[in-house]
CSV table of C-alpha atoms in Angstrom, one decimal:
chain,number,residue,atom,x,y,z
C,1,UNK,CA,0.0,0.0,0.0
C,2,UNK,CA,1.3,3.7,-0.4
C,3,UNK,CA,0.0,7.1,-0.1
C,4,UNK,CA,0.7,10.3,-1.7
C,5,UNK,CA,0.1,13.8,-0.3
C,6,UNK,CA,0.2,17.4,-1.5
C,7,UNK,CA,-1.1,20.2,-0.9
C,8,UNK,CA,-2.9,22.9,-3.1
C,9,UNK,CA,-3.1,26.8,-2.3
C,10,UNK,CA,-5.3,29.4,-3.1
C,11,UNK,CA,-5.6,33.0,-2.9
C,12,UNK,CA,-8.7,34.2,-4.9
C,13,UNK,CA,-9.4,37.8,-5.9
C,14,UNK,CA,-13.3,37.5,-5.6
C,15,UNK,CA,-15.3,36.6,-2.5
C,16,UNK,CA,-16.6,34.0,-4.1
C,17,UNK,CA,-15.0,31.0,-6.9
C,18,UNK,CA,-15.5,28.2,-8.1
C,19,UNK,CA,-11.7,26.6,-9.7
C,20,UNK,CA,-11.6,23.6,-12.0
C,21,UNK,CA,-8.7,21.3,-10.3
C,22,UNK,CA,-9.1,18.0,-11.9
C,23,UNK,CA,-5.9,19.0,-14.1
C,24,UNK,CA,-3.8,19.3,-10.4
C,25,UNK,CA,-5.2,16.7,-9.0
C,26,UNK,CA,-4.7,14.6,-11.8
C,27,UNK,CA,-0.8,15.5,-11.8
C,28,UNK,CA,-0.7,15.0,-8.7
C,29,UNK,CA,-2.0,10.8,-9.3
C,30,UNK,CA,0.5,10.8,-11.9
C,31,UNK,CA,3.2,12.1,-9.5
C,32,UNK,CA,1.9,9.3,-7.0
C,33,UNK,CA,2.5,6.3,-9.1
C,34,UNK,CA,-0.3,5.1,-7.5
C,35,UNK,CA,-2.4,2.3,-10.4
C,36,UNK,CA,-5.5,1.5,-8.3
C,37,UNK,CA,-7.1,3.4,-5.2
C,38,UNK,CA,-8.9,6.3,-3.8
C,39,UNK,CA,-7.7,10.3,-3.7
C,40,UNK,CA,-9.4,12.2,-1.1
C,41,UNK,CA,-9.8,15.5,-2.2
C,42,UNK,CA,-10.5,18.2,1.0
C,43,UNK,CA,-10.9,21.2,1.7
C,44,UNK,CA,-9.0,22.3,4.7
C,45,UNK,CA,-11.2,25.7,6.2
C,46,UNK,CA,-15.0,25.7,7.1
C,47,UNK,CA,-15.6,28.5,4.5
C,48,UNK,CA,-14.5,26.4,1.2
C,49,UNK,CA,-15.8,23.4,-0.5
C,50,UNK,CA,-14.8,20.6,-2.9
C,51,UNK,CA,-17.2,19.1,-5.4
C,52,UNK,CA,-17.7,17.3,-9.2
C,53,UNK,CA,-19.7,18.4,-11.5
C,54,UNK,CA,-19.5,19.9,-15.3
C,55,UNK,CA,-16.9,22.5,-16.3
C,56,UNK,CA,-19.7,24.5,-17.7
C,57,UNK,CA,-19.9,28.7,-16.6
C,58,UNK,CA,-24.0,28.6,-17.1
C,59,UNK,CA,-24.6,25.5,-14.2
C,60,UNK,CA,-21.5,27.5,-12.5
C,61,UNK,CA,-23.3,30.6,-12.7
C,62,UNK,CA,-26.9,28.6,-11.4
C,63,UNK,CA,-24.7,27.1,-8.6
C,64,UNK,CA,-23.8,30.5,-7.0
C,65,UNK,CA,-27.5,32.0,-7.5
C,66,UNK,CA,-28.8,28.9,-5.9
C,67,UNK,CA,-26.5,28.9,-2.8
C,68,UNK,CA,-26.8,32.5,-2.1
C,69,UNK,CA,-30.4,31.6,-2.1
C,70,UNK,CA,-30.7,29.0,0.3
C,71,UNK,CA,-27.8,30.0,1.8
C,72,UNK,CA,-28.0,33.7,2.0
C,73,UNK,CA,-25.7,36.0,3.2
C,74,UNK,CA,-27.2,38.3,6.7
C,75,UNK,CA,-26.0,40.4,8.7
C,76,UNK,CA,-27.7,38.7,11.9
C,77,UNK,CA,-25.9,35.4,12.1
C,78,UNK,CA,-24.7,34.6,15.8
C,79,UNK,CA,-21.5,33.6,14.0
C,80,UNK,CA,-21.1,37.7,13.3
C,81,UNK,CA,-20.9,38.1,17.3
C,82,UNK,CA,-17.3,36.8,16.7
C,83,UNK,CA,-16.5,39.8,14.9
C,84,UNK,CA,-16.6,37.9,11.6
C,85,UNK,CA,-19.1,38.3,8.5
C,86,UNK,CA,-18.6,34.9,6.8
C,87,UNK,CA,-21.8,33.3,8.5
C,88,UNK,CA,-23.2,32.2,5.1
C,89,UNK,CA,-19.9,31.2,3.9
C,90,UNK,CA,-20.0,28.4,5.8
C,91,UNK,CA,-23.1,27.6,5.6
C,92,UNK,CA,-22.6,27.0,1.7
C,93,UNK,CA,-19.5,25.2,2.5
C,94,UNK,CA,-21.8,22.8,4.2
C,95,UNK,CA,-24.3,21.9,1.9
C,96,UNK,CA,-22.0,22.0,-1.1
C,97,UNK,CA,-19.1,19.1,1.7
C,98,UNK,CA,-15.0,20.1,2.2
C,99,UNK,CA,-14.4,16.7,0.3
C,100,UNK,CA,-14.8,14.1,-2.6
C,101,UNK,CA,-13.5,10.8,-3.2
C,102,UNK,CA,-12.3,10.1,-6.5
C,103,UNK,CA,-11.5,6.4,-7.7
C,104,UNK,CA,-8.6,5.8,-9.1
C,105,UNK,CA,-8.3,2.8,-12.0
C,106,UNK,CA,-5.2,1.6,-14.2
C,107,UNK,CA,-3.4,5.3,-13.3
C,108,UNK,CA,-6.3,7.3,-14.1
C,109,UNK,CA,-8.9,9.7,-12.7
C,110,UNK,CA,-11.8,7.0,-13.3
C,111,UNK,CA,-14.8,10.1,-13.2
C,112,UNK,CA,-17.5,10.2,-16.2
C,113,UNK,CA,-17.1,12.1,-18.9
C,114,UNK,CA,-18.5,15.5,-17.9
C,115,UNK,CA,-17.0,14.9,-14.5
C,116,UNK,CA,-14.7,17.6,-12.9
C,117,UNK,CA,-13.8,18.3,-9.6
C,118,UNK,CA,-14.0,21.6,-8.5
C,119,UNK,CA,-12.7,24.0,-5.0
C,120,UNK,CA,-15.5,26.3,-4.3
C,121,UNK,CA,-14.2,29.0,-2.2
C,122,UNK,CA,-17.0,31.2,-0.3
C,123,UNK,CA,-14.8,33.7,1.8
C,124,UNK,CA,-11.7,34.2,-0.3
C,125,UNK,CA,-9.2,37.1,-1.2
C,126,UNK,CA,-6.7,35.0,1.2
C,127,UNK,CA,-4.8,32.2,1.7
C,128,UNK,CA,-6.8,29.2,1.8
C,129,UNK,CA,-5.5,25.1,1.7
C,130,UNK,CA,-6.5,21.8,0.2
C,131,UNK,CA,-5.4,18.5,1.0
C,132,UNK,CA,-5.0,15.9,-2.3
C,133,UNK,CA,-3.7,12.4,-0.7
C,134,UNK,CA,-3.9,9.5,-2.7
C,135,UNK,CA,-3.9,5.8,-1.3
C,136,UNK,CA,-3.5,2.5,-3.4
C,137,UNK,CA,-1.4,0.4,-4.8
Y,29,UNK,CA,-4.0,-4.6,-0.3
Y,30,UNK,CA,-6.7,-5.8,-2.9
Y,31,UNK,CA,-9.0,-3.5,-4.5
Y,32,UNK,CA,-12.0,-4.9,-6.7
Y,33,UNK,CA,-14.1,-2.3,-9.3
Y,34,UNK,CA,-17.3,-3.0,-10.8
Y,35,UNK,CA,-20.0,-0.7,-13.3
Y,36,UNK,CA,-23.4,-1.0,-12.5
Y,37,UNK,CA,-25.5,0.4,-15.0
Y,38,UNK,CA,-29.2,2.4,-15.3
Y,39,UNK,CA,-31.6,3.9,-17.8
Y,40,UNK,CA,-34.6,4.5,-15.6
Y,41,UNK,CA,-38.5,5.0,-17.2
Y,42,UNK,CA,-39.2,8.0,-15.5
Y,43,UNK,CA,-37.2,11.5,-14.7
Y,44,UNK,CA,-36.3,11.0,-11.3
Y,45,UNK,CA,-36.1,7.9,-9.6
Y,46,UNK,CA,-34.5,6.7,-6.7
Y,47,UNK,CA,-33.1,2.6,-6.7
Y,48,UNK,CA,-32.1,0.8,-3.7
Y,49,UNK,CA,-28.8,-1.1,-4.6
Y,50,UNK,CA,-27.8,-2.5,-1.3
Y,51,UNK,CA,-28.1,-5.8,-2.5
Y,52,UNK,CA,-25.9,-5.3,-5.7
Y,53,UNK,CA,-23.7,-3.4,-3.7
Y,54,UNK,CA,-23.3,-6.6,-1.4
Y,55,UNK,CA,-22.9,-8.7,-3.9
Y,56,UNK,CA,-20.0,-7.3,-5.6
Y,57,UNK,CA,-18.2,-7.0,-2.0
Y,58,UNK,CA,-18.6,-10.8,-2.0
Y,59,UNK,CA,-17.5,-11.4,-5.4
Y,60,UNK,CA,-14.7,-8.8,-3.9
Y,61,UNK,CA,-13.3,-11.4,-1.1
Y,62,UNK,CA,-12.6,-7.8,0.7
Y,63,UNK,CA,-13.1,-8.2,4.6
Y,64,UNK,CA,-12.0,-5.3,5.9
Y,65,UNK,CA,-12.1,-2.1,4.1
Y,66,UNK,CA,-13.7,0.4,2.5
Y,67,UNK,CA,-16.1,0.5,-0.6
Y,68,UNK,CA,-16.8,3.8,-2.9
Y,69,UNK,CA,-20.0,3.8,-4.2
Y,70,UNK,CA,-20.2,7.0,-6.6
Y,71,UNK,CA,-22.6,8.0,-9.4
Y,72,UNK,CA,-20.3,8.7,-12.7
Y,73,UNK,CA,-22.7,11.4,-13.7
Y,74,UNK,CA,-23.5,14.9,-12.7
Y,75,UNK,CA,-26.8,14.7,-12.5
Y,76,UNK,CA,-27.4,11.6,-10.4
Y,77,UNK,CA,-26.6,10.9,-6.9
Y,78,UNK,CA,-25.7,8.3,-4.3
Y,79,UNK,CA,-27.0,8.6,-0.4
Y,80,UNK,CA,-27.5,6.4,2.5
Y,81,UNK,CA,-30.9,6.6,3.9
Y,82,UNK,CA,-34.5,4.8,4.7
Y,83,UNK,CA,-36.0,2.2,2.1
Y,84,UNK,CA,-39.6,3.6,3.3
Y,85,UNK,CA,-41.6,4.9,0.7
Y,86,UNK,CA,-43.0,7.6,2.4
Y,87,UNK,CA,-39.4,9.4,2.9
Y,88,UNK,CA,-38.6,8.6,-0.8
Y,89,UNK,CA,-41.6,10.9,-1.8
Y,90,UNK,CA,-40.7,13.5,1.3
Y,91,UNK,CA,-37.3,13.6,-0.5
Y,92,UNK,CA,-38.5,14.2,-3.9
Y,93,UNK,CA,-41.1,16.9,-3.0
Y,94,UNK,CA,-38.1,18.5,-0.8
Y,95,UNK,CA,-35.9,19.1,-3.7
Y,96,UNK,CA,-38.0,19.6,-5.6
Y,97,UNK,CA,-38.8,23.0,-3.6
Y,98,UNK,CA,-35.3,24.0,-2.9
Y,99,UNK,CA,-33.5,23.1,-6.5
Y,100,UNK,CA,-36.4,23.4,-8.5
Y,101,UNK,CA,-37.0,23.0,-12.2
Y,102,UNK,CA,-37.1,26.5,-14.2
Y,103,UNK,CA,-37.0,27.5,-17.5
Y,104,UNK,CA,-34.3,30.0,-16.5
Y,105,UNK,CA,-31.3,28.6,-15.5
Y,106,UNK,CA,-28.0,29.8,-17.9
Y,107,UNK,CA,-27.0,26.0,-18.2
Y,108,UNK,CA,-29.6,26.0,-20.3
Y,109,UNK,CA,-28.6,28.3,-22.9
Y,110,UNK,CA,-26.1,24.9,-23.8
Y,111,UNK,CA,-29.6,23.4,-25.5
Y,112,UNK,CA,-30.1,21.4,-21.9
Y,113,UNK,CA,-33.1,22.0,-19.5
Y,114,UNK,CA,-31.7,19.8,-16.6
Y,115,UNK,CA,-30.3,22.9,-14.3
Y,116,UNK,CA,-32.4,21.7,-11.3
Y,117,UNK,CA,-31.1,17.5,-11.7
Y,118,UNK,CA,-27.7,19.3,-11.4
Y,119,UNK,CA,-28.8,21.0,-8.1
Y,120,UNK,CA,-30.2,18.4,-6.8
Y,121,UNK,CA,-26.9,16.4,-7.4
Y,122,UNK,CA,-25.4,18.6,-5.4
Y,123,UNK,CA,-27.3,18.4,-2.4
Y,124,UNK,CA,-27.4,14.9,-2.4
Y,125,UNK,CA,-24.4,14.3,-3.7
Y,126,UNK,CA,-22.9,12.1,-6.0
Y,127,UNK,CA,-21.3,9.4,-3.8
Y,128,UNK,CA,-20.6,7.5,-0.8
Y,129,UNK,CA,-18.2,5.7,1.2
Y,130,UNK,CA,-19.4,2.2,3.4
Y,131,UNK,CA,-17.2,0.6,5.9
Y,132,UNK,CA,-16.2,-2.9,5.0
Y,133,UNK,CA,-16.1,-5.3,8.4
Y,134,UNK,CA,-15.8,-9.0,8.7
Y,135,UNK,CA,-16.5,-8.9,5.0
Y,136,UNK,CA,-20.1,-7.3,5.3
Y,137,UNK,CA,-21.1,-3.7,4.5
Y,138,UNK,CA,-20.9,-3.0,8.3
Y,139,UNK,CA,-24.1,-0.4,7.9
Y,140,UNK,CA,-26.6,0.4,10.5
Y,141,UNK,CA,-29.7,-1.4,11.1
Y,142,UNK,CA,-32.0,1.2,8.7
Y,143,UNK,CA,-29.0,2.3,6.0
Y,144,UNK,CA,-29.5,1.1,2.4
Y,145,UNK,CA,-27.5,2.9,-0.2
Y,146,UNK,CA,-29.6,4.4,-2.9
Y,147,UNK,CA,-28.9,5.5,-6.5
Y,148,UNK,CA,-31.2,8.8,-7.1
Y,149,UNK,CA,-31.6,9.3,-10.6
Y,150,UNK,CA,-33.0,13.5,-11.6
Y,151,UNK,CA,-32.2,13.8,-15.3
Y,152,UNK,CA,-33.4,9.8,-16.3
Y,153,UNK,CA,-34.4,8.1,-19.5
Y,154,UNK,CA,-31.0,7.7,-20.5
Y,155,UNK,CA,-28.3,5.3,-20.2
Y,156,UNK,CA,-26.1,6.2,-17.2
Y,157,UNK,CA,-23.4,4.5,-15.2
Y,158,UNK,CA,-22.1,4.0,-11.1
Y,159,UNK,CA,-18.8,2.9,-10.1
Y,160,UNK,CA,-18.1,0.5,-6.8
Y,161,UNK,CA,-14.8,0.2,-6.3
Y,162,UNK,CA,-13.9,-1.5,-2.8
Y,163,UNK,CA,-10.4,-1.5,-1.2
Y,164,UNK,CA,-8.8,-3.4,1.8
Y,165,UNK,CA,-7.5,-6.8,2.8
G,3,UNK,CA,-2.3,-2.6,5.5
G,4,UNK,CA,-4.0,-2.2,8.4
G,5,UNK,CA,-7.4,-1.4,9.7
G,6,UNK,CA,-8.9,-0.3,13.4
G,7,UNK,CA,-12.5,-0.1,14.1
G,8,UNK,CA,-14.4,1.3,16.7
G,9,UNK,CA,-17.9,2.5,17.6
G,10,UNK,CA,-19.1,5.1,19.4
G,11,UNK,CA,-22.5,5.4,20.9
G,12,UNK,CA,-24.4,8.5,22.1
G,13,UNK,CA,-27.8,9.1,23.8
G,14,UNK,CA,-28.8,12.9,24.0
G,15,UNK,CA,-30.1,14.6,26.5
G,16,UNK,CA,-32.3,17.0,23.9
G,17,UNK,CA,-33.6,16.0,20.0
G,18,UNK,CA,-30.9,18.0,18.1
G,19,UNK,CA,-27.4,18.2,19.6
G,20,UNK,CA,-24.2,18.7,17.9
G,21,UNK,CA,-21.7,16.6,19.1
G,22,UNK,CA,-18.1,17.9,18.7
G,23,UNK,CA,-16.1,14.4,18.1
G,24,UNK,CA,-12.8,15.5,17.5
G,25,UNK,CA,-10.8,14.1,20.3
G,26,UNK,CA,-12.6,10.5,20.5
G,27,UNK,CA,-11.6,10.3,16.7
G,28,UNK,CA,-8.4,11.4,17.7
G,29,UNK,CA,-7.7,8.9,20.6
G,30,UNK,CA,-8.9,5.9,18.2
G,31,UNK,CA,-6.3,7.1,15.9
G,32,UNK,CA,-3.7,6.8,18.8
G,33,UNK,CA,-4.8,3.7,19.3
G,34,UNK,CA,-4.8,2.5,15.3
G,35,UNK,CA,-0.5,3.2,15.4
G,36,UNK,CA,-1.7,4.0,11.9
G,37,UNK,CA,0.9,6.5,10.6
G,38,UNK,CA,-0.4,7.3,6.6
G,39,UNK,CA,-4.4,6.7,6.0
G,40,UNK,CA,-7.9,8.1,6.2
G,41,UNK,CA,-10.1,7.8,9.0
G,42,UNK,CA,-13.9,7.5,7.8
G,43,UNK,CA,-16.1,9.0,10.6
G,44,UNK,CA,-20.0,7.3,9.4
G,45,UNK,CA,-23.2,7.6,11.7
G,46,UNK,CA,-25.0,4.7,11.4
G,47,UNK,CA,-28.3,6.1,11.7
G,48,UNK,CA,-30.9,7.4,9.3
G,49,UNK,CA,-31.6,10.6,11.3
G,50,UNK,CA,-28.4,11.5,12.3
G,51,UNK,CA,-24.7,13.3,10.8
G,52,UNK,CA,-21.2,14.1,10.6
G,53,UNK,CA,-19.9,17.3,9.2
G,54,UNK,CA,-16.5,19.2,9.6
G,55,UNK,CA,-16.6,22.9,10.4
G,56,UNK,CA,-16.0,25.2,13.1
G,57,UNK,CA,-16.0,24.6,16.8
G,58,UNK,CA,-17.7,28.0,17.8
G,59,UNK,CA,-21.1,28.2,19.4
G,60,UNK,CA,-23.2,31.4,17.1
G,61,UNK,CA,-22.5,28.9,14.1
G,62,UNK,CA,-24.1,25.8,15.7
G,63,UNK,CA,-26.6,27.5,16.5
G,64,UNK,CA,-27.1,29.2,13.1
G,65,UNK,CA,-26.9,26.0,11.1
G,66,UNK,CA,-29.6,24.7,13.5
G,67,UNK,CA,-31.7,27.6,13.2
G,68,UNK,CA,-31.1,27.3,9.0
G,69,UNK,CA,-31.1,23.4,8.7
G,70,UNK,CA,-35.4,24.0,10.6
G,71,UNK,CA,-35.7,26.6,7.8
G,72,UNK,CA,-34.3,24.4,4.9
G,73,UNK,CA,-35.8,21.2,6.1
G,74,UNK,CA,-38.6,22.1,8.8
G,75,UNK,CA,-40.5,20.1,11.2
G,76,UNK,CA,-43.7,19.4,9.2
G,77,UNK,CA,-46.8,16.9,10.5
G,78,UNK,CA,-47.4,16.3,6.8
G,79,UNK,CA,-44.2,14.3,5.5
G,80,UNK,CA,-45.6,10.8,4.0
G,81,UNK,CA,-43.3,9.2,5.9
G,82,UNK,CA,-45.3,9.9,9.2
G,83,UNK,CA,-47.9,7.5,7.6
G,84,UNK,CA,-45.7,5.1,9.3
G,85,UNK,CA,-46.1,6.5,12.9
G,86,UNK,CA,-43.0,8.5,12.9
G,87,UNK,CA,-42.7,12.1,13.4
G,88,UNK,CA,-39.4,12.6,12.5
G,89,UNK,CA,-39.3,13.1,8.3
G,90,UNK,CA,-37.1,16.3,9.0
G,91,UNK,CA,-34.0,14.5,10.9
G,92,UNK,CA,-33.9,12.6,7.8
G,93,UNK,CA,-33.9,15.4,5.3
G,94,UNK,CA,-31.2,17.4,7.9
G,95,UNK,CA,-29.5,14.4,7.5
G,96,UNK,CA,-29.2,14.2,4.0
G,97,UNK,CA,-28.2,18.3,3.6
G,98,UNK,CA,-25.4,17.5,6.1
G,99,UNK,CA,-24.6,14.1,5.4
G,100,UNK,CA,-23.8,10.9,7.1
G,101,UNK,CA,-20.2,10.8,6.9
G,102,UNK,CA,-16.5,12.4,6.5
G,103,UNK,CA,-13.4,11.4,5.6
G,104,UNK,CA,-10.5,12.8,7.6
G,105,UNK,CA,-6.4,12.2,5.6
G,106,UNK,CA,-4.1,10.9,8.5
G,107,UNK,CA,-0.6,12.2,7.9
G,108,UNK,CA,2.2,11.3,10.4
G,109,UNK,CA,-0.1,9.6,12.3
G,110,UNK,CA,-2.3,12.7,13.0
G,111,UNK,CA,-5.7,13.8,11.9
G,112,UNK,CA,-4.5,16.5,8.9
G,113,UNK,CA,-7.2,18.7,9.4
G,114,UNK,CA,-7.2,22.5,8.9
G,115,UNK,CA,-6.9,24.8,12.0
G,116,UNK,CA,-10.6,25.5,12.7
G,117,UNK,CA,-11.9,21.9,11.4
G,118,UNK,CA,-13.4,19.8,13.8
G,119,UNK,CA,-15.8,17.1,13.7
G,120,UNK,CA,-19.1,16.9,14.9
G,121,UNK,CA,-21.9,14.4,15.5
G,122,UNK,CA,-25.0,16.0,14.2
G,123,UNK,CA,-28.3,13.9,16.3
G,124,UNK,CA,-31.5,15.3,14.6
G,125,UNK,CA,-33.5,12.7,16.3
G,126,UNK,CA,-32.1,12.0,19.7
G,127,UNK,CA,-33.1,10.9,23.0
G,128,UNK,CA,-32.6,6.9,22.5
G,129,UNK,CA,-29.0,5.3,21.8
G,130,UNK,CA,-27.6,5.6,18.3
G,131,UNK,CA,-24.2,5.0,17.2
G,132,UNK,CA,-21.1,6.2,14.5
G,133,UNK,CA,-18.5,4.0,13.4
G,134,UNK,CA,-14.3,5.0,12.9
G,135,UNK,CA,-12.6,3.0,10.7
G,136,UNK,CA,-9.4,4.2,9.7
G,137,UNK,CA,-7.1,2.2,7.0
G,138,UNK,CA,-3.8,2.6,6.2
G,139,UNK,CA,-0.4,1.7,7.1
């Protein structure tokens, strides 16, 4: 058995983005040697999320309507009495999870085809961290 | 450290449609000879998802009506200026997201007494595929 | 490879409690002497979850307040037809989600500085239990 681990950073400009990865992680696999297993893709702060879904800036778009709908942002969150704003921030990371498990098969990536794995970040413009480790054989 | 990978595949008769695969699930863990481990259970789609939960009717149609009013269908989504009209399947993807992870022990799926694993189809009538892939000893 | 199981059982004193799990999962580890891994935190129950985010108590009590908005307490849900009352533990459930998956790295949780894990019990009062299984070497 071995495992593999980097890590990824990120410093956005905008409060809010959504970054396609799959190209890093997938260098990352190749890096890794690894031919059969699991990568565990995770976000590692409660304002950020990881997901898969289609490289495509209209659904993209519809994702970050829908989540500040459901999950709006307001000034009157408890959260704020910390002296932070970021209430709804992680309230999106919730529903949208900090991880994904991607299965690995003969050295690949094996995700459908309109499959892409994406870090969401909800309370950017700083440093922010994601954990890639890969496990297999 | 053995790892075993099997496709299951759907093309459901209506829209959405949720499938209990426990059993199939089981079965390719015994096929497997896996006893202690892990098994991935992940929809290769991104408009289909994968979730642990009651096989009780009455929740399955609670579920449905529920995302149905928080990622509902609408004519307006901007995924849909790409020809598609699916914007909500990919919503509800997300919220129910597209895979899962079942703890492998004394070679059985060591779930709790009310867990089955369910395939929920939102944008059906098509051919689409799962991946199991199980790893341990 | 190695593997180390273990379960842990809670009974709360109110219906919705969250549950910050961090250190039990962190003593199992200890006890694993596994060095390189993942650690798969899973409740067991239908009505129940396990998220990681921050250890502060405004949020808990906002995600509690927006989890009742989201997925309310409702006499209606079909599922009562069964003589439940409890169709909105299952939808909280399946917004936060049964399970995590924590990366061991030097034989330590590699979580980010304000992740911690929680229990989520959305239909407590009566024993229910969450397994850790943690593979690796």
């Amino acid at each position: 058995m071995k495992t593999h681990t980097e890590y990824l950073w990120f410093n956005t400009q905008s409060k809010r983005e959504y970054i396609n990865i799959t190209s890093d992680v997938r260098e990352i696999l190749s890096k890794s040697k690894i031919n059969e297993g699991m990568a565990l893709v995770s976000a590692m702060h409660i304002t950020a999320g990881v997901y898969v879904n289609d490289a495509e800036s209209g659904i993209i778009h519809d994702i970050d309507e829908w989540l500040e709908r459901i999950a709006p942002f307001n000034p009157d969150y408890q959260h704020h009495n910390t002296g932070e704003t970021n209430g709804d921030a992680h309230l999106k990371s919730l529903i949208m999870h900090h991880e994904v498990i991607v299965p690995i098969t003969d050295g690949k990536l094996d995700l459908g085809p309109w499959q892409q794995i994406y870090y969401a970040e909800f309370d950017g413009k700083r440093k922010k961290r994601l954990i890639v480790k890969i496990m297999g054989a």
